[in-house]
Amino acid sequence: LLEVLDPEQNMAFNDHYLEVDYDLSQVLFITTANYLYNIPAPLRDRMEVLQLPGYLETEKVQIARNFLLPKQLTACGLGPNDVKISDSVLAAITSEYTREAGVRNLEREVSTVCRKVARRKAAGEAKGPQTITVAQLPKLLGPPRFIETNVENERRVGLATGLAWTEVGGDVMTIEVSVVPGKGKLSLTGKLGEVMRESGMAALSYARRISGFLGLSKNYFSSIDIQIYVQEGAVAKDGPSAGITMAVALISALTEIPTVNDVAMTGEITLRGTVLPIGGLTEKAVAARRAGIKTLIIPAGNQKDVPEIPKEVRDGLKIIPVEHMDEVFDHTLVKNDK
């Protein structure tokens, strides 16, 4: 491909079977890939890359309703009225039994439901139309494989809600920080990658920088140990988007000021507290809406991406762009005399 996609240098090729020369300079090649980062840089430089985000949950439900369910009913020898599945049941299957960008596993789960209904009908155990309810799903598909992360109902010290982009869509992550007497050790635990660990170190450096503003002594950090814990959730998380979340949880733990519980945030932090843009905003916004978040804090550099978020998701969120951590604290820490 590297040779083919550079017609300025290579345009004439030879078929070794037919021994015929042919020109590929006017041919358009369309390729797909699940991962962009492992495509060699010289090859990627000759491509025009189009990023296609995963389906939203509402889109998956409509795909299942209009395409997957009719297809599986026919495949299982059932009529269109033999199985009645509401959109709420399809949404439950999507969120509790699948975790993917597409709908391949969703089709498998719908197929499982249809096959079991067909078997019961063939055995004479069921007659007439069968209505599938959410309560029946564990019996048909087993216990839920994925549990949605819900936001805390109470305001707590050292706790902040962040958003992560994963290969199967957005996900909510809760970050906890514990401060105990010690010797200045920083521990980062949970299912997180190297980039996210660096975000934790950047958040600590920023906290040290503003220690005077926080009312902390210069030697305070050498007398404590700090643990930053990222709850595991369903999918391993990594990427430069958890910096401000870690900083909020850390500052909350250091000052004992609770955080606002229905606010989620995404963005990277510099050592000076500047909030940097991130990717995957649409997927993260969908995850926030699904988890019951009411306010979403995003980097000011991502304002251009807000129109790409589906209207039904935007309407349920108050989106606040920020440029610096000072603005983040205004919206995430509970106001008090401090």
Coordinates of C-alpha atoms in Angstrom, one line a residue:
L1 CA 0.0 0.0 0.0
L2 CA 2.8 2.4 0.8
E3 CA 4.0 2.1 -2.8
V4 CA 0.5 2.1 -4.4
L5 CA -0.6 5.2 -2.5
D6 CA 2.3 7.3 -3.8
P7 CA 1.5 7.7 -7.6
E8 CA 4.1 10.5 -7.9
Q9 CA 6.8 7.9 -7.5
N10 CA 5.0 4.7 -8.5
M11 CA 2.2 4.3 -11.0
A12 CA 3.1 1.3 -13.2
F13 CA 2.7 -2.1 -11.7
N14 CA 2.9 -5.6 -13.1
D15 CA 0.6 -8.5 -12.5
H16 CA 2.9 -11.5 -12.0
Y17 CA 0.2 -14.0 -13.0
L18 CA -0.9 -12.4 -16.3
E19 CA 2.4 -10.5 -16.8
V20 CA 0.5 -7.4 -17.7
D21 CA 1.4 -3.8 -16.7
Y22 CA -1.3 -1.7 -15.3
D23 CA -1.7 1.9 -13.9
L24 CA -3.0 2.3 -10.3
S25 CA -2.6 6.1 -10.1
Q26 CA -6.4 6.8 -10.6
V27 CA -7.6 4.0 -8.2
L28 CA -9.2 5.0 -4.9
F29 CA -8.5 2.5 -2.1
I30 CA -10.9 2.4 0.9
T31 CA -9.7 0.6 4.0
T32 CA -11.0 0.2 7.5
A33 CA -9.2 -0.3 10.8
N34 CA -10.1 -0.7 14.4
Y35 CA -6.9 1.0 15.6
L36 CA -5.1 4.0 14.0
Y37 CA -2.0 4.1 16.2
N38 CA -0.5 0.9 14.8
I39 CA -0.6 2.0 11.2
P40 CA 2.9 2.9 10.1
A41 CA 3.4 6.7 10.1
P42 CA 4.6 6.9 6.4
L43 CA 1.5 5.0 5.3
R44 CA -0.8 7.0 7.5
D45 CA 0.6 10.2 6.1
R46 CA -0.6 9.2 2.6
M47 CA -4.1 8.5 3.8
E48 CA -7.1 10.7 4.4
V49 CA -8.4 9.5 7.8
L50 CA -12.1 9.6 8.7
Q51 CA -12.9 8.9 12.3
L52 CA -16.2 7.1 12.7
P53 CA -17.5 7.1 16.4
G54 CA -19.4 4.2 17.7
Y55 CA -23.2 4.1 17.7
L56 CA -25.1 5.8 20.5
E57 CA -27.3 3.7 22.7
T58 CA -30.4 5.3 21.2
E59 CA -29.1 4.5 17.7
K60 CA -28.4 0.8 18.7
V61 CA -32.0 0.5 19.9
Q62 CA -33.4 1.7 16.6
I63 CA -31.0 -0.6 14.7
A64 CA -32.2 -3.5 16.7
R65 CA -35.8 -2.5 16.3
N66 CA -35.8 -2.0 12.6
F67 CA -33.1 -4.4 11.4
L68 CA -31.7 -6.9 13.9
L69 CA -35.0 -8.1 15.4
P70 CA -36.8 -8.7 12.1
K71 CA -33.8 -10.5 10.7
Q72 CA -33.5 -12.9 13.7
L73 CA -37.2 -13.5 13.8
T74 CA -37.1 -14.8 10.3
A75 CA -33.9 -16.8 10.9
C76 CA -35.6 -18.5 13.9
G77 CA -38.8 -19.3 12.0
L78 CA -40.9 -16.8 13.9
G79 CA -43.5 -14.4 12.6
P80 CA -43.2 -10.6 13.1
N81 CA -45.9 -10.8 15.9
D82 CA -44.6 -13.8 17.7
V83 CA -42.1 -11.9 19.9
K84 CA -42.9 -8.4 21.4
I85 CA -39.8 -6.5 22.7
S86 CA -40.2 -2.9 23.8
D87 CA -37.5 -0.3 23.3
S88 CA -36.8 -0.3 27.1
V89 CA -36.0 -4.0 26.9
L90 CA -33.7 -3.5 23.9
A91 CA -32.0 -0.6 25.8
A92 CA -31.5 -2.9 28.7
I93 CA -29.9 -5.6 26.5
T94 CA -27.7 -3.0 24.9
S95 CA -26.4 -1.5 28.2
E96 CA -26.3 -4.6 30.4
Y97 CA -25.2 -7.3 28.0
T98 CA -23.0 -5.6 25.4
R99 CA -20.1 -3.3 25.5
E100 CA -19.1 -2.4 21.9
A101 CA -18.9 0.4 19.4
G102 CA -21.0 -1.5 16.8
V103 CA -23.9 -3.9 17.1
R104 CA -22.4 -7.4 16.5
N105 CA -22.9 -8.6 20.0
L106 CA -26.3 -6.9 20.3
E107 CA -27.4 -9.0 17.3
R108 CA -26.1 -12.2 19.1
E109 CA -28.1 -11.4 22.2
V110 CA -31.3 -10.6 20.3
S111 CA -30.8 -13.9 18.4
T112 CA -30.5 -15.8 21.7
V113 CA -33.8 -14.4 22.9
C114 CA -35.5 -15.3 19.6
R115 CA -34.1 -18.9 19.6
K116 CA -35.3 -19.5 23.1
V117 CA -38.8 -18.3 22.3
A118 CA -38.7 -20.5 19.1
R119 CA -37.7 -23.5 21.2
R120 CA -40.5 -23.0 23.7
K121 CA -43.0 -22.7 20.9
A122 CA -41.7 -25.8 19.2
A123 CA -42.0 -27.7 22.5
G124 CA -45.5 -26.5 23.0
E125 CA -44.5 -24.6 26.2
A126 CA -45.7 -21.2 24.8
K127 CA -48.6 -20.3 22.6
G128 CA -49.5 -17.0 21.0
P129 CA -47.3 -13.8 21.1
Q130 CA -44.6 -13.7 23.7
T131 CA -43.9 -10.4 25.4
I132 CA -40.3 -10.1 26.7
T133 CA -39.8 -7.9 29.8
V134 CA -36.7 -6.6 31.5
A135 CA -37.3 -9.0 34.4
Q136 CA -37.1 -12.0 32.1
L137 CA -33.7 -11.1 30.7
P138 CA -31.6 -12.8 33.4
K139 CA -33.5 -16.0 32.7
L140 CA -33.0 -15.7 28.9
L141 CA -29.5 -14.2 28.8
G142 CA -28.0 -14.8 32.2
P143 CA -27.0 -12.2 34.8
P144 CA -26.1 -8.8 33.5
R145 CA -22.5 -8.7 32.3
F146 CA -22.0 -5.0 32.6
I147 CA -23.2 -2.6 35.4
E148 CA -23.4 1.1 34.6
T149 CA -21.4 3.3 36.9
N150 CA -23.9 5.6 38.7
V151 CA -22.9 8.9 40.3
E152 CA -22.7 9.3 44.0
N153 CA -25.9 10.6 45.5
E154 CA -24.1 12.4 48.3
R155 CA -21.4 15.0 48.3
R156 CA -18.1 13.5 49.5
V157 CA -14.6 14.6 50.2
G158 CA -11.9 13.3 47.9
L159 CA -14.3 12.0 45.2
A160 CA -14.8 13.3 41.7
T161 CA -16.5 12.0 38.6
G162 CA -14.6 11.8 35.3
L163 CA -15.2 10.6 31.8
A164 CA -13.1 8.3 29.7
W165 CA -13.0 7.4 26.0
T166 CA -12.7 3.6 25.4
E167 CA -12.6 1.5 22.3
V168 CA -16.3 0.6 22.9
G169 CA -17.5 4.1 23.7
G170 CA -17.6 6.5 26.6
D171 CA -17.5 5.5 30.2
V172 CA -17.9 7.1 33.6
M173 CA -15.1 6.7 36.1
T174 CA -15.1 7.7 39.7
I175 CA -11.8 8.9 41.1
E176 CA -11.1 8.7 44.8
V177 CA -8.2 10.3 46.7
S178 CA -7.1 9.3 50.2
V179 CA -4.6 11.4 52.3
V180 CA -3.0 9.7 55.3
P181 CA 0.1 10.5 57.4
G182 CA 3.2 9.3 55.7
K183 CA 6.5 10.3 54.0
G184 CA 5.3 11.9 50.7
K185 CA 4.5 8.8 48.7
L186 CA 2.1 8.9 45.8
S187 CA 0.3 5.7 44.8
L188 CA -2.0 5.3 41.8
T189 CA -4.2 2.2 41.7
G190 CA -7.0 0.9 39.6
K191 CA -7.3 -0.3 36.1
L192 CA -5.5 2.6 34.4
G193 CA -2.7 3.0 31.9
E194 CA 0.6 4.8 31.8
V195 CA -0.8 8.1 30.4
M196 CA -3.4 8.3 33.2
R197 CA -0.6 7.7 35.8
E198 CA 1.2 10.7 34.4
S199 CA -2.0 12.7 34.7
G200 CA -2.0 11.9 38.4
M201 CA 1.5 13.1 38.8
A202 CA 0.7 16.3 37.0
A203 CA -2.3 16.8 39.3
L204 CA 0.0 16.4 42.4
S205 CA 2.5 18.8 41.0
Y206 CA -0.2 21.4 40.4
A207 CA -1.5 20.9 44.0
R208 CA 2.0 21.5 45.3
R209 CA 2.3 24.6 43.2
I210 CA -0.8 26.2 44.8
S211 CA -0.2 24.8 48.3
G212 CA 0.0 28.3 49.7
F213 CA -3.3 29.2 48.2
L214 CA -4.8 26.1 49.8
G215 CA -3.5 27.1 53.2
L216 CA -1.0 24.2 53.4
S217 CA 2.5 24.5 54.8
K218 CA 5.6 23.9 52.6
N219 CA 6.4 20.7 54.4
Y220 CA 2.9 19.4 54.4
F221 CA 3.3 17.1 51.4
S222 CA 6.4 15.4 52.9
S223 CA 4.4 14.3 55.9
I224 CA 1.5 12.6 54.0
D225 CA 1.0 9.7 51.7
I226 CA -1.5 10.1 48.8
Q227 CA -3.4 7.4 47.1
I228 CA -5.4 8.0 43.9
Y229 CA -7.7 5.2 43.1
V230 CA -9.6 4.9 39.8
Q231 CA -12.5 2.5 40.1
E232 CA -12.0 -0.3 37.7
G233 CA -15.4 -0.3 35.9
A234 CA -15.9 -2.6 33.0
V235 CA -13.1 -1.5 30.7
A236 CA -9.5 -0.5 31.2
K237 CA -9.0 3.2 30.9
D238 CA -6.1 5.3 29.6
G239 CA -5.6 8.5 27.8
P240 CA -4.9 12.2 28.5
S241 CA -8.4 13.3 29.8
A242 CA -8.4 12.6 33.5
G243 CA -6.0 15.3 34.7
I244 CA -8.6 17.8 35.9
T245 CA -10.7 15.0 37.6
M246 CA -7.7 13.8 39.6
A247 CA -6.8 17.4 40.5
V248 CA -10.4 18.1 41.8
A249 CA -10.4 14.9 43.9
L250 CA -7.0 15.7 45.2
I251 CA -7.7 19.3 46.2
S252 CA -11.0 18.1 47.8
A253 CA -9.1 15.6 49.9
L254 CA -6.4 18.1 50.9
T255 CA -8.8 20.8 51.9
E256 CA -11.6 18.6 53.1
I257 CA -14.1 20.4 50.9
P258 CA -16.7 18.1 49.4
T259 CA -17.3 17.9 45.6
V260 CA -20.6 18.5 43.8
N261 CA -22.0 15.0 43.1
D262 CA -23.8 15.6 39.8
V263 CA -20.9 17.1 37.9
A264 CA -18.6 15.2 35.6
M265 CA -15.6 16.6 33.9
T266 CA -13.0 15.7 31.2
G267 CA -9.8 17.5 30.3
E268 CA -6.0 17.3 30.8
I269 CA -4.1 19.6 33.1
T270 CA -0.7 21.3 32.8
L271 CA 1.6 22.0 35.7
R272 CA 0.3 25.6 35.7
G273 CA -3.3 24.5 35.8
T274 CA -4.3 25.1 32.2
V275 CA -7.0 22.8 30.9
L276 CA -6.1 21.1 27.6
P277 CA -8.5 19.8 24.9
I278 CA -9.4 16.1 24.7
G279 CA -10.9 13.7 22.2
G280 CA -14.0 11.6 22.2
L281 CA -16.3 14.3 23.5
T282 CA -19.5 12.9 22.0
E283 CA -19.0 9.4 23.5
K284 CA -18.1 11.0 26.9
A285 CA -21.2 13.2 26.8
V286 CA -23.4 10.2 26.1
A287 CA -21.9 8.3 29.0
A288 CA -22.5 11.3 31.3
R289 CA -26.1 11.5 30.2
R290 CA -26.6 7.8 30.7
A291 CA -25.2 8.0 34.3
G292 CA -27.5 10.8 35.3
I293 CA -25.0 13.6 35.2
K294 CA -26.5 17.1 35.0
T295 CA -23.4 19.3 34.4
L296 CA -20.5 18.5 32.1
I297 CA -17.2 20.5 32.3
I298 CA -15.2 20.4 29.2
P299 CA -12.0 22.2 28.0
A300 CA -12.7 25.5 26.2
G301 CA -10.7 24.1 23.2
N302 CA -13.5 21.5 22.7
Q303 CA -16.3 24.0 22.3
K304 CA -16.1 23.4 18.5
D305 CA -17.0 19.8 19.1
V306 CA -20.2 20.5 21.1
P307 CA -22.5 20.8 17.9
E308 CA -21.4 17.2 17.0
I309 CA -23.1 15.9 20.2
P310 CA -26.6 14.7 19.4
K311 CA -29.3 17.2 20.4
E312 CA -31.1 14.7 22.7
V313 CA -27.9 14.4 24.7
R314 CA -27.1 18.1 24.7
D315 CA -30.6 19.0 25.9
G316 CA -30.1 17.0 29.1
L317 CA -26.7 18.4 30.0
K318 CA -25.4 21.8 31.1
I319 CA -22.1 22.0 29.3
I320 CA -19.5 24.4 30.8
P321 CA -16.2 25.2 28.9
V322 CA -13.2 26.1 31.1
E323 CA -9.7 27.3 30.4
H324 CA -8.1 27.0 33.9
M325 CA -8.4 24.9 37.0
D326 CA -9.7 28.0 38.9
E327 CA -12.9 27.8 36.8
V328 CA -13.1 24.1 37.4
F329 CA -13.0 24.5 41.2
D330 CA -15.8 27.1 40.9
H331 CA -18.2 24.5 39.5
T332 CA -17.0 21.3 41.3
L333 CA -16.2 22.2 44.9
V334 CA -19.0 23.0 47.4
K335 CA -19.1 26.7 48.3
N336 CA -18.2 27.4 51.9
D337 CA -16.2 29.9 54.0
K338 CA -12.9 28.4 52.8

